[in-house]
Coordinates of C-alpha atoms and ligand atoms in Angstrom, one line a residue:
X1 CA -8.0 -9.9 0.7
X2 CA -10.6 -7.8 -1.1
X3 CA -13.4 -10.3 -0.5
X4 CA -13.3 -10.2 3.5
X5 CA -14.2 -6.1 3.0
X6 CA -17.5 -4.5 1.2
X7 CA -18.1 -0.8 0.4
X8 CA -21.3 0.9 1.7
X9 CA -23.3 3.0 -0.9
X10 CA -25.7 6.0 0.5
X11 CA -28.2 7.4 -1.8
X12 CA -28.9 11.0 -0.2
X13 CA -32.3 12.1 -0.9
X14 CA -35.5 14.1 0.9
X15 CA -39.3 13.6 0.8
X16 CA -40.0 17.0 -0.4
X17 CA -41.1 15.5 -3.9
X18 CA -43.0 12.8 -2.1
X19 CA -43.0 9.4 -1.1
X20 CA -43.2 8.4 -5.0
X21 CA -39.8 9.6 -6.1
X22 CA -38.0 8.3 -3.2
X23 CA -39.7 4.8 -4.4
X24 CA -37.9 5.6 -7.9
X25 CA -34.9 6.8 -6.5
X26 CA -34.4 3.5 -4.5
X27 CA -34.9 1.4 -7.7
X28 CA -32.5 3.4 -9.8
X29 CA -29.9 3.3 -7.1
X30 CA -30.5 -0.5 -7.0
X31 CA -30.0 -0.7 -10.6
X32 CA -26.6 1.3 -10.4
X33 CA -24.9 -0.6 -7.5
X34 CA -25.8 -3.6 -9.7
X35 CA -24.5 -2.3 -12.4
X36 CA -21.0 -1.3 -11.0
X37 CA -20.8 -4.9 -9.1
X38 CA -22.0 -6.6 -12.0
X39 CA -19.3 -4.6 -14.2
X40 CA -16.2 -6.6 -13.6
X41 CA -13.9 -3.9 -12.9
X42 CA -14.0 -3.4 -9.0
X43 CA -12.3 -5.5 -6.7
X44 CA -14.2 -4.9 -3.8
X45 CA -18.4 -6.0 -3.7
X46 CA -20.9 -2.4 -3.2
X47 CA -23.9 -2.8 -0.9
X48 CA -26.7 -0.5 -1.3
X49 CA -27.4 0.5 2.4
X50 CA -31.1 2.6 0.8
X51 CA -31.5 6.2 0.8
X52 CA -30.8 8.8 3.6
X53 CA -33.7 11.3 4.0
X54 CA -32.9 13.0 7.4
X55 CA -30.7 13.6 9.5
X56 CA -31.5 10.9 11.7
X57 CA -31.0 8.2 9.0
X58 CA -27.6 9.2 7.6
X59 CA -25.9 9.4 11.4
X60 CA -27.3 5.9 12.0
X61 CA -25.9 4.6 8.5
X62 CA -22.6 6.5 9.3
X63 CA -22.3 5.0 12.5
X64 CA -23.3 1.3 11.2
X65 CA -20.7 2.0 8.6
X66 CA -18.1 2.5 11.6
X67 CA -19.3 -0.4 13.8
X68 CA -18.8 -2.8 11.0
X69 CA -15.6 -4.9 10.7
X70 CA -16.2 -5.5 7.2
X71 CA -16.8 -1.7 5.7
X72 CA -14.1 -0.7 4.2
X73 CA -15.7 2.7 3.3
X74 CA -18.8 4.8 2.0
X75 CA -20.1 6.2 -0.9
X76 CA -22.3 8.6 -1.1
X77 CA -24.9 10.3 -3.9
X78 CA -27.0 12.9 -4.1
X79 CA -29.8 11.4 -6.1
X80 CA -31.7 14.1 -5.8
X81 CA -31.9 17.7 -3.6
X82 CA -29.9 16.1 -0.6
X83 CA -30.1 19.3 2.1
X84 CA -26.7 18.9 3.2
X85 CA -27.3 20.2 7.4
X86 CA -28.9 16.8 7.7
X87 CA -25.2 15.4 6.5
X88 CA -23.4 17.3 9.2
X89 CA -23.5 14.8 12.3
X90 CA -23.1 11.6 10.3
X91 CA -20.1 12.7 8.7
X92 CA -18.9 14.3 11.4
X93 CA -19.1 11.0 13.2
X94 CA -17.8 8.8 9.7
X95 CA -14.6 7.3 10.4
X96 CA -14.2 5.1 7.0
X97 CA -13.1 6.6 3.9
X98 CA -15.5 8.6 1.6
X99 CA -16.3 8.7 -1.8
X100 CA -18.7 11.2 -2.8
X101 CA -19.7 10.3 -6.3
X102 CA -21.0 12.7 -8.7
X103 CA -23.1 10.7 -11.1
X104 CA -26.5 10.6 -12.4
X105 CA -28.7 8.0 -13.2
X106 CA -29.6 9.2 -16.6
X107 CA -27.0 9.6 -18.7
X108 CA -27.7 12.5 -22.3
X109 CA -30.6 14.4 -21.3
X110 CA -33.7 13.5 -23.2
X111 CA -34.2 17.2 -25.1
X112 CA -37.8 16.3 -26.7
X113 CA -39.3 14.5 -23.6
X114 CA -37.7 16.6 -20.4
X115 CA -40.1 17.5 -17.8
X116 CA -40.6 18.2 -14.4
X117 CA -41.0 14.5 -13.2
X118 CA -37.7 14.0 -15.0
X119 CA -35.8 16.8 -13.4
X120 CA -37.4 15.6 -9.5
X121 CA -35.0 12.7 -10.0
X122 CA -32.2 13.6 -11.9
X123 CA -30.8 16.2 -9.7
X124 CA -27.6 15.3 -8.3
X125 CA -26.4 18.5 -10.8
X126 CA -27.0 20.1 -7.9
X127 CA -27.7 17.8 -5.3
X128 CA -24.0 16.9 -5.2
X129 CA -23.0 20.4 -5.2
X130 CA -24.7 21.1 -1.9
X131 CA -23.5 18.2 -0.5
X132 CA -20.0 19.0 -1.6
X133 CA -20.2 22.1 0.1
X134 CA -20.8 20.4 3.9
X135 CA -17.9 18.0 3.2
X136 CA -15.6 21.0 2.1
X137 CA -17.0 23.2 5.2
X138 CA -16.4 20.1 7.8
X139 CA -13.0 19.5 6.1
X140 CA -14.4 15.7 5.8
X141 CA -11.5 13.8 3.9
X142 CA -12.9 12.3 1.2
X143 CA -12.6 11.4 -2.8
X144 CA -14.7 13.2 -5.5
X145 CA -15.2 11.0 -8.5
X146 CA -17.1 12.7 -11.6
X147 CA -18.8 10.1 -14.2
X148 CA -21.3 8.6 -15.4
X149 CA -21.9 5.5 -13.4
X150 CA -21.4 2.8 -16.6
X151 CA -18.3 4.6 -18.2
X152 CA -15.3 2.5 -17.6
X153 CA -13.3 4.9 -16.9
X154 CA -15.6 6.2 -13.6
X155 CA -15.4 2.8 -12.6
X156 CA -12.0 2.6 -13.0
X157 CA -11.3 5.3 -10.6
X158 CA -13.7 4.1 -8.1
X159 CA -11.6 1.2 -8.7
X160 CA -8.9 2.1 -7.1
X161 CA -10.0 4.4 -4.4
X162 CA -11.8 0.0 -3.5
X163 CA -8.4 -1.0 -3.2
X164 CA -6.5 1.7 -0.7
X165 CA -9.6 1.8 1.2
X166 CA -9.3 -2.0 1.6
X167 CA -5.5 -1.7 2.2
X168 CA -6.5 0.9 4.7
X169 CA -8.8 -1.3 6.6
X170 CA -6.5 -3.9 6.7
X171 CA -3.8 -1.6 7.8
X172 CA -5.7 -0.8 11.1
X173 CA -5.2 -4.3 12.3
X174 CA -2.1 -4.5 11.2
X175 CA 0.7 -6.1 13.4
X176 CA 4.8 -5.4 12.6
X177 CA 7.0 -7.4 14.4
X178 CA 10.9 -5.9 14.4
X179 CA 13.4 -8.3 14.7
X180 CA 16.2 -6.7 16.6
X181 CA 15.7 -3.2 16.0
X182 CA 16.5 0.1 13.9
X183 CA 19.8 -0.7 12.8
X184 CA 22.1 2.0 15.1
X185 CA 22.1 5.5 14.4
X186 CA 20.2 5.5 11.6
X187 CA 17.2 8.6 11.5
X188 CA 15.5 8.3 8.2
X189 CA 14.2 4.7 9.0
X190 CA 13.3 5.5 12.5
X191 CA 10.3 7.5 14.0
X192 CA 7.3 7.5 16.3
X193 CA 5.4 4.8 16.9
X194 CA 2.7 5.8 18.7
X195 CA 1.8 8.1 16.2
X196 CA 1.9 6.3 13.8
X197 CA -0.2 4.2 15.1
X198 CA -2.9 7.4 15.8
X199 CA -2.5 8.1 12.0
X200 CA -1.8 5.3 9.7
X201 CA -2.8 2.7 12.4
X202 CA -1.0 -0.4 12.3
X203 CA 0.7 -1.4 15.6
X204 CA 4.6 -2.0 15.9
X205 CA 5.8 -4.6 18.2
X206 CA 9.4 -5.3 19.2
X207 CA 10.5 -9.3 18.9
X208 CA 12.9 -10.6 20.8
X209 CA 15.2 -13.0 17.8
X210 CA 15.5 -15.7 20.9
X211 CA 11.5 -16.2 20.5
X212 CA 12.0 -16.7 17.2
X213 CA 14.6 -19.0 17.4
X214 CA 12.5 -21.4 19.4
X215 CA 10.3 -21.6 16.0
X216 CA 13.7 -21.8 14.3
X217 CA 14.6 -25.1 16.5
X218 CA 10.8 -26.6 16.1
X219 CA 11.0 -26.6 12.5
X220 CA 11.3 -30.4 10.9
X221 CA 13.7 -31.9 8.4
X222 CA 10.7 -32.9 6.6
X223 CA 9.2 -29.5 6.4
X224 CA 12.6 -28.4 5.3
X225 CA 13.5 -30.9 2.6
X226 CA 9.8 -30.2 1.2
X227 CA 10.0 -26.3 0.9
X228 CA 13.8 -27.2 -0.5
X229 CA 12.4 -29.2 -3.4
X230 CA 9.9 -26.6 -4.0
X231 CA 12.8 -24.0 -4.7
X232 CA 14.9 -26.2 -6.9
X233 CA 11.4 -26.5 -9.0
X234 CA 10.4 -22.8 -9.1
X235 CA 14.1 -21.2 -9.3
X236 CA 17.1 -21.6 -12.0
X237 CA 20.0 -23.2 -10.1
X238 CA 22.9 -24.7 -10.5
X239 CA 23.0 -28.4 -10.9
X240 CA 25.9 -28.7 -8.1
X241 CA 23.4 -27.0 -5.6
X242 CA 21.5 -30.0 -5.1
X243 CA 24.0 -31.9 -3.9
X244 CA 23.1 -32.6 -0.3
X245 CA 27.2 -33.0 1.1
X246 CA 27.5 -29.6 -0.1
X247 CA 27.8 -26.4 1.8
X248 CA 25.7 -24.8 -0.7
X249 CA 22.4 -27.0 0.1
X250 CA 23.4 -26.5 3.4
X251 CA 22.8 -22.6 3.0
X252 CA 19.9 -23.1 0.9
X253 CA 18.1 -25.8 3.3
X254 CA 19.3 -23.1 6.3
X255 CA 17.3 -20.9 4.4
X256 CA 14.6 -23.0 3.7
X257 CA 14.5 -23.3 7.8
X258 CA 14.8 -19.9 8.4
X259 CA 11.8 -19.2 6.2
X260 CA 9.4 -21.7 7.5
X261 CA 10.3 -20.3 11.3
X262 CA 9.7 -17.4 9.9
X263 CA 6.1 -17.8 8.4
X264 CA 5.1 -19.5 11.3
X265 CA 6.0 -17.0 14.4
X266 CA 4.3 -14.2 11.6
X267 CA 1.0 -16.9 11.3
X268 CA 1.3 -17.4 15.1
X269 CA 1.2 -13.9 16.0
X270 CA -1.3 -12.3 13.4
X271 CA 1.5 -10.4 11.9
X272 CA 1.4 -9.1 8.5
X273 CA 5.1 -7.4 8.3
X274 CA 8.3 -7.6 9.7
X275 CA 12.2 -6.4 10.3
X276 CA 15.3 -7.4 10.5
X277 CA 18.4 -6.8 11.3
X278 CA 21.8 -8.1 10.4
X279 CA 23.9 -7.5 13.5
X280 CA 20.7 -9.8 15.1
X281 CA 20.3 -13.3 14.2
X282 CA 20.3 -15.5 17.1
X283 CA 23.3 -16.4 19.5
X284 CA 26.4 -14.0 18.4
X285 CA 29.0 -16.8 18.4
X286 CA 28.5 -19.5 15.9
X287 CA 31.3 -21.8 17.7
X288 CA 28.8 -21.5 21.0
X289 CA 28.4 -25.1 21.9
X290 CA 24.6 -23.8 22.5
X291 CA 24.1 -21.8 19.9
X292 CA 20.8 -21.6 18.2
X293 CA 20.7 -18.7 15.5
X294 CA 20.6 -18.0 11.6
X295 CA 23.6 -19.1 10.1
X296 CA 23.6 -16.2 7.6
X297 CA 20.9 -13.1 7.3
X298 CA 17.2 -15.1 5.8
X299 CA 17.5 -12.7 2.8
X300 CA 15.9 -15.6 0.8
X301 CA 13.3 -16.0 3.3
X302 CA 12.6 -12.2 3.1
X303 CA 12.3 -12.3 -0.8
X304 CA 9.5 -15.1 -0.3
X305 CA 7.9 -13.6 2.3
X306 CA 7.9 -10.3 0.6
X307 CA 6.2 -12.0 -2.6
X308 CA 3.5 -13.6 -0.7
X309 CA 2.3 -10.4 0.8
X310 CA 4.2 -9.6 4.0
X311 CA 5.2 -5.9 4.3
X312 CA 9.2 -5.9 5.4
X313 CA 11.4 -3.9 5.9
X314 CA 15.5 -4.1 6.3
X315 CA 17.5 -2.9 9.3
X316 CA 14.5 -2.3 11.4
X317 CA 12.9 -0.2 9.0
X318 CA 9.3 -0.4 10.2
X319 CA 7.6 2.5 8.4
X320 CA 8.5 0.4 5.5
X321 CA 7.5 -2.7 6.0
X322 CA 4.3 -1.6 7.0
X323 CA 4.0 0.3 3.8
X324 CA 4.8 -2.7 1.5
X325 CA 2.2 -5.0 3.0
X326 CA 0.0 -1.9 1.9
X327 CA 1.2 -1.6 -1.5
X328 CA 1.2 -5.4 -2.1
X329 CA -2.5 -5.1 0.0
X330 CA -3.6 -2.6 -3.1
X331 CA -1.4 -4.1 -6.1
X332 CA -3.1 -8.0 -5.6
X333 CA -4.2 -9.0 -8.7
X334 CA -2.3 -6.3 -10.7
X335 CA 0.4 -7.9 -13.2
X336 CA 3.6 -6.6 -12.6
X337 CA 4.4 -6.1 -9.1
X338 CA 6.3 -4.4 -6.1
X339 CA 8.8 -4.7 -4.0
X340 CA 10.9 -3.1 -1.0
X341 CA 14.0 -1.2 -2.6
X342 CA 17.1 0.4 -1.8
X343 CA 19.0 3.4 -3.4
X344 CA 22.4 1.7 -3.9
X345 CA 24.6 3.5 -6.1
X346 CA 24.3 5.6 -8.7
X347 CA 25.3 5.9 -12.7
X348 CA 26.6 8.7 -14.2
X349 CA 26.2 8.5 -17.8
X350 CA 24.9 11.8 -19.2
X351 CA 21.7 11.2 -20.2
X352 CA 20.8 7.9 -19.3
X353 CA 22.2 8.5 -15.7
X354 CA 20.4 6.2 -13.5
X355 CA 20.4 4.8 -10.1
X356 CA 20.6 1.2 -9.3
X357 CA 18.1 -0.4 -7.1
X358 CA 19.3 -3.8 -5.1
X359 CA 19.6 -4.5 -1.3
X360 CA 22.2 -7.0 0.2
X361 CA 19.4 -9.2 -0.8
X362 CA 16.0 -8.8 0.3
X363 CA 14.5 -7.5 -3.4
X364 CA 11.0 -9.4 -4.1
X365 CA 10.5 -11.7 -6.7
X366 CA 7.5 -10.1 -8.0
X367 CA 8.9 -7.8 -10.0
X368 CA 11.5 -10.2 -11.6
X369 CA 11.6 -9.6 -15.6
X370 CA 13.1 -13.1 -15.7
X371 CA 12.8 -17.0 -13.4
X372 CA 15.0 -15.6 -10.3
X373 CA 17.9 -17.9 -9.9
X374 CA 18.8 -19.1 -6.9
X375 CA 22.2 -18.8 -5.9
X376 CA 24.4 -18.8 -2.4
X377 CA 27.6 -16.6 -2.2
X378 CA 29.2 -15.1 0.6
X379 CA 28.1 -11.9 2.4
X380 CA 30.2 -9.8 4.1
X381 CA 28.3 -7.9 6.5
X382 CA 26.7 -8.2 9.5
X383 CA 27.2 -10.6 12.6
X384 CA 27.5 -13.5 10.5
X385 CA 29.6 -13.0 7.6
X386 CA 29.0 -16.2 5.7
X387 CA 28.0 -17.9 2.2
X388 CA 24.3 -16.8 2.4
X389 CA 21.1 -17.9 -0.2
X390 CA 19.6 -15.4 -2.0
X391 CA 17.0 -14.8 -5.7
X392 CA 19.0 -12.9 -8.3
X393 CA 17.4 -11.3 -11.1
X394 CA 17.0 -7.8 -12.9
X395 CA 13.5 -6.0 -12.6
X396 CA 11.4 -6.0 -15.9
X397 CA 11.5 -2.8 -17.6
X398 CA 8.5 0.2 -17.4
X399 CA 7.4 2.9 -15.7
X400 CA 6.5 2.8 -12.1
X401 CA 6.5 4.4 -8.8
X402 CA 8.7 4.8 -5.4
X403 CA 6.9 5.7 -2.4
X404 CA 8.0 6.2 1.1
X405 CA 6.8 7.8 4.3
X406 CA 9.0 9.5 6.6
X407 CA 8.6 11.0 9.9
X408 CA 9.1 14.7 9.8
X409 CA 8.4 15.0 13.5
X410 CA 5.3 16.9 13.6
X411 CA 3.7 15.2 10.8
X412 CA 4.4 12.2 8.7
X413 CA 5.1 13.0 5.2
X414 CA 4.8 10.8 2.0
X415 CA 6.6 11.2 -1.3
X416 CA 6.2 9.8 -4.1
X417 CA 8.5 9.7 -7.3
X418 CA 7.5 8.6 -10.9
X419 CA 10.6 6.4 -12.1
X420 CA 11.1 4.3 -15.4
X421 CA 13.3 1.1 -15.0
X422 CA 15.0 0.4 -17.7
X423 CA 17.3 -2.5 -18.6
X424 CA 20.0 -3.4 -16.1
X425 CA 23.2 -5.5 -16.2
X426 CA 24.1 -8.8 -14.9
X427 CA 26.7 -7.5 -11.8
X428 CA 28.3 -11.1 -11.7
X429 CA 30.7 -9.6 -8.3
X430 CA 27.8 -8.6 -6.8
X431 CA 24.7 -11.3 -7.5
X432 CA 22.0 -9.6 -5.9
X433 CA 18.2 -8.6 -7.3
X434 CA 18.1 -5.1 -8.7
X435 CA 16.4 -2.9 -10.9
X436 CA 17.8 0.3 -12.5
X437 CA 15.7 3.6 -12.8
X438 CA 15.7 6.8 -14.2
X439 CA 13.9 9.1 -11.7
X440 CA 10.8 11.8 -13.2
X441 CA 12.0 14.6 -14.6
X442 CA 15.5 13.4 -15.1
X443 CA 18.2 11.8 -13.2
X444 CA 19.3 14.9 -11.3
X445 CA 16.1 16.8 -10.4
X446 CA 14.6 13.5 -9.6
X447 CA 17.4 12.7 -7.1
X448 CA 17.4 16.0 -5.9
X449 CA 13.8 16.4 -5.0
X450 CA 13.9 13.3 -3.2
X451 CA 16.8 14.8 -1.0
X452 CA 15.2 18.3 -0.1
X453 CA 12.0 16.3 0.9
X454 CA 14.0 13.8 3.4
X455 CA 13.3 10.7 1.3
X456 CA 14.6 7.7 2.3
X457 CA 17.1 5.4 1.0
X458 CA 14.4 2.9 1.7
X459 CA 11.6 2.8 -1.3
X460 CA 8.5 0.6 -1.6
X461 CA 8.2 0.4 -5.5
X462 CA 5.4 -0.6 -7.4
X463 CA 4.5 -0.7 -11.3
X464 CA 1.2 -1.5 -11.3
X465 CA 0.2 1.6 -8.9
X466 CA -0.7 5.0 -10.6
X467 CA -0.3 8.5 -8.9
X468 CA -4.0 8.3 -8.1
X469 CA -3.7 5.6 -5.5
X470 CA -1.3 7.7 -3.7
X471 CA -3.2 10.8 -3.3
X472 CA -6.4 8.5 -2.1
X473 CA -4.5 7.2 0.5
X474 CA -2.7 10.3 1.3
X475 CA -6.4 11.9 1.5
X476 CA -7.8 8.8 3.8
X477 CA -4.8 8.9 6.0
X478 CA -4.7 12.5 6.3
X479 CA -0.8 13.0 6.0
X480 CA 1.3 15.2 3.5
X481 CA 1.6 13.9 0.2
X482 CA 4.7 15.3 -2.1
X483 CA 5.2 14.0 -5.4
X484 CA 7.9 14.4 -8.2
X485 CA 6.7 14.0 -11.4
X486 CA 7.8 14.9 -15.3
X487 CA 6.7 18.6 -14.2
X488 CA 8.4 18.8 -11.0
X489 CA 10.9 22.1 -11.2
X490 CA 13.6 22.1 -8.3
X491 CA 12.2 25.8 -7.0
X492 CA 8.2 25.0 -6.9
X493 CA 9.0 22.0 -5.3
X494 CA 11.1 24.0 -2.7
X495 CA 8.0 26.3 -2.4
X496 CA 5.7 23.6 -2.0
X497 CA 7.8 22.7 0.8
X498 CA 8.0 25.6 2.5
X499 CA 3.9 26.1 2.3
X500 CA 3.3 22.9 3.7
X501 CA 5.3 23.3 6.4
X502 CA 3.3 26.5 7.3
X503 CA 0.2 24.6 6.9
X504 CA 1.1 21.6 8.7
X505 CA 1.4 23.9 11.5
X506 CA -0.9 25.6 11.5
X507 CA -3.5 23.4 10.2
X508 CA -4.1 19.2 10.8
X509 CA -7.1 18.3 9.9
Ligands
LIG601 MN1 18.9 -1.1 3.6

């Protein structure tokens, strides 16, 4: 959550124009971090952390800022003639993310009443450019973020870089547990742990479905029938569910277990994601005299999870779950959502071709356009083949964006396509969540883009996130960002593919 993190401001300065200006400088950047916390518009509290003059001061605020749990990141300004060598071993020691912000504290210049004394402390003109420089000559990652410091839209975009550095720091602590693991064979969904754990930092941990079957067994009738009534109130239903000698409350109270063993090994162990997988739900052989397992996959339990901020991910599909908990980290507060998605079939129809979005049934309820009913019908896959609960509903319409990350092998890669939902149709033979999108440029550039850049069929979507989010946290993680977008042309994107693979070789920074 937002409030457990702060950002750090730095006010780079020098005594060359004496004690005095620094003084002023200090009051004006007071006045400014006030001003942007007092503004409304960021999520995430600035603290003014004074002004740098040497060398000395910034690497002990750089290493504070590293030292300290609650830093999310650092912004820094030149408030006045900043000489940048005395940047050089702070930020070559800064490992939070960076937003230089090029700002001044006056805003039109005052033609009739300029003078010297005026100039001494409005000079971040140039102040920022030198400091600019020894970021771009250190290759330090960072954001640049040109405003004045009360224009809504500069705090806008200072905004959002708040939120994925929050998402980042929370991220680095992150835990995944897999339930059973990558579902066999499959590459796309699969990669290496360990660096991604060097890179993007959260940690991925396997979970043996027998432990979490002895949360499964702890978990009370009373517990059960509570969470029970609480879906009967929240979701549409059919009257006939509720009927406790039926073997649909059975399914939905199953469920209702299944989702509070769950929540509770993922509270127990500090885990803020999580997989599944549907050949892996407890004992294989439901006639077992001692069998303890799911009766049917806890797609319902998934869906609610998913909505209350765990990252998951289907059939093992870690990189994704980890990313969803990221997404859903950045989007809190936002209006209209995200969820984990699948590419499940697509629709030819000239120009409104489209591909439909579902999953078996683990689509969250966040981005519902109408109350998700709750309904149980029988599921044909997997180990347990079986009437199974799940939230059905079609996605509201708008524009929004699929992200994924995939492992290229020497580098991870994250793409990023612009999509529009529109309006999809009931599917009353297959009653699963789904939305239905039309990818940026059109349908078949879209689609193809996606294929020669190794996307998955695994998306985390989101409506409320803009493009910019994604290059900050591209830029903060340090990984390859590709996006398709209303100008993406099928051979510039094949070129842009082919030059970052010779930079990525050559060059990772
Ligand atoms: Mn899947």
């Amino acid at each position: 959550m937002f409030n457990e993190y702060e950002i750090w401001w730095v006010t780079g300065a020098q005594l060359l124009y004496g004690g005095d200006a620094v003084v002023k400088v200090d009051a004006h950047s007071r006045e400014m971090v006030d001003g942007l916390n007092n503004s409304g518009r960021l999520p995430v509290k600035i603290v003014y952390k004074g002004t740098a003059n040497s060398s000395r001061e910034v690497t002990e605020i750089m290493r504070a800022a590293n030292s300290d749990a609650r830093c999310a990141g650092v912004i820094t300004w030149m408030h006045t003639f900043s000489p940048a060598k005395m940047w050089i071993h702070g930020l070559q020691q800064l490992k939070k993310p960076l937003l230089h912000f090029h700002t001044q504290y006056n805003a039109e210049i005052p033609w009739d009443t300029m003078d010297m004394d005026f100039m001494n402390l409005n000079q971040s003109a140039h102040g920022d450019r030198e400091f600019g420089h020894i970021t771009a000559r250190l290759h330090t990652r960072r954001k640049v973020v040109v405003g004045h410091w009360t224009d809504t839209a500069t705090q806008d975009r200072i905004a959002v870089w708040q939120r994925v550095a929050a998402a980042w720091a929370d991220a680095q602590d992150m835990l995944i547990l897999r339930f059973g693991d990558q579902m066999n064979n499959v590459a796309v969904t699969d990669g290496d742990k360990v660096e991604a754990e060097m890179q993007l930092g959260y940690h991925v941990d396997y979970c043996p479905v027998s432990k979490l079957m002895e949360y499964y067994k702890k978990v009370t009738d009373e517990d059960t029938k509570a969470l029970v009534a609480e879906y009967f109130r929240l979701y549409a239903h059919a009257p006939e569910l509720e009927d406790p000698s039926t073997e649909g409350y059975l399914k939905v109270y199953n469920s209702a277990k299944a989702e509070l063993a769950l929540r509770a090994i993922l509270t127990d162990k500090g885990a803020k994601g999580f997989t599944t997988n549907f050949d892996d739900l407890g004992t294989a052989d439901i006639n077992d005299p001692k069998f303890v397992g799911f009766d049917q996959i806890p797609g319902l339990a998934s869906q609610r999870l998913m909505a209350e901020g765990y990252g998951f991910g289907a059939e093992g599909d870690w990189k994704s779950a980890a990313l969803l908990r990221t997404v859903w980290f950045m989007s809190q507060g936002l209006p209209k959502g995200c969820s984990f998605l699948e590419d499940y079939t697509l629709n030819f129809d000239g120009a409104n071709s489209s591909i439909l979005q579902a999953h078996m049934l683990e689509v969250c309820p966040l981005i519902a356009a109408e109350r998700p009913r709750l309904e149980v019908h029988f599921l044909g896959i997997g180990i347990r083949k079986s009437l199974t609960a799940r939230l059905v509903f079609t996605s509201k319409p708008g524009a929004g964006l699929a992200a994924t990350i995939v492992d290229m092998g020497n580098r991870f890669r994250l793409i990023v396509n612009d999509v529009n939902c529109i309006e999809s149709k009931p599917l009353p033979k297959l009653p699963v969540a789904s939305a239905l999108w039309i990818p940026e440029p059109d349908f078949a550039t879209g689609a193809a883009a996606w294929i020669l850049a190794g996307g998955t069929h695994h998306s985390c979507f989101s409506y409320d996130l803009t493009p910019e989010y994604w290059e900050d946290y591209a830029e903060i993680a340090g990984i390859e960002m590709l996006r398709i977008d209303k100008d993406t042309t099928i051979p510039a994107f094949k070129d842009r593919i082919r030059w970052n693979e010779v930079y990525y070789h050559l060059f990772k920074y």
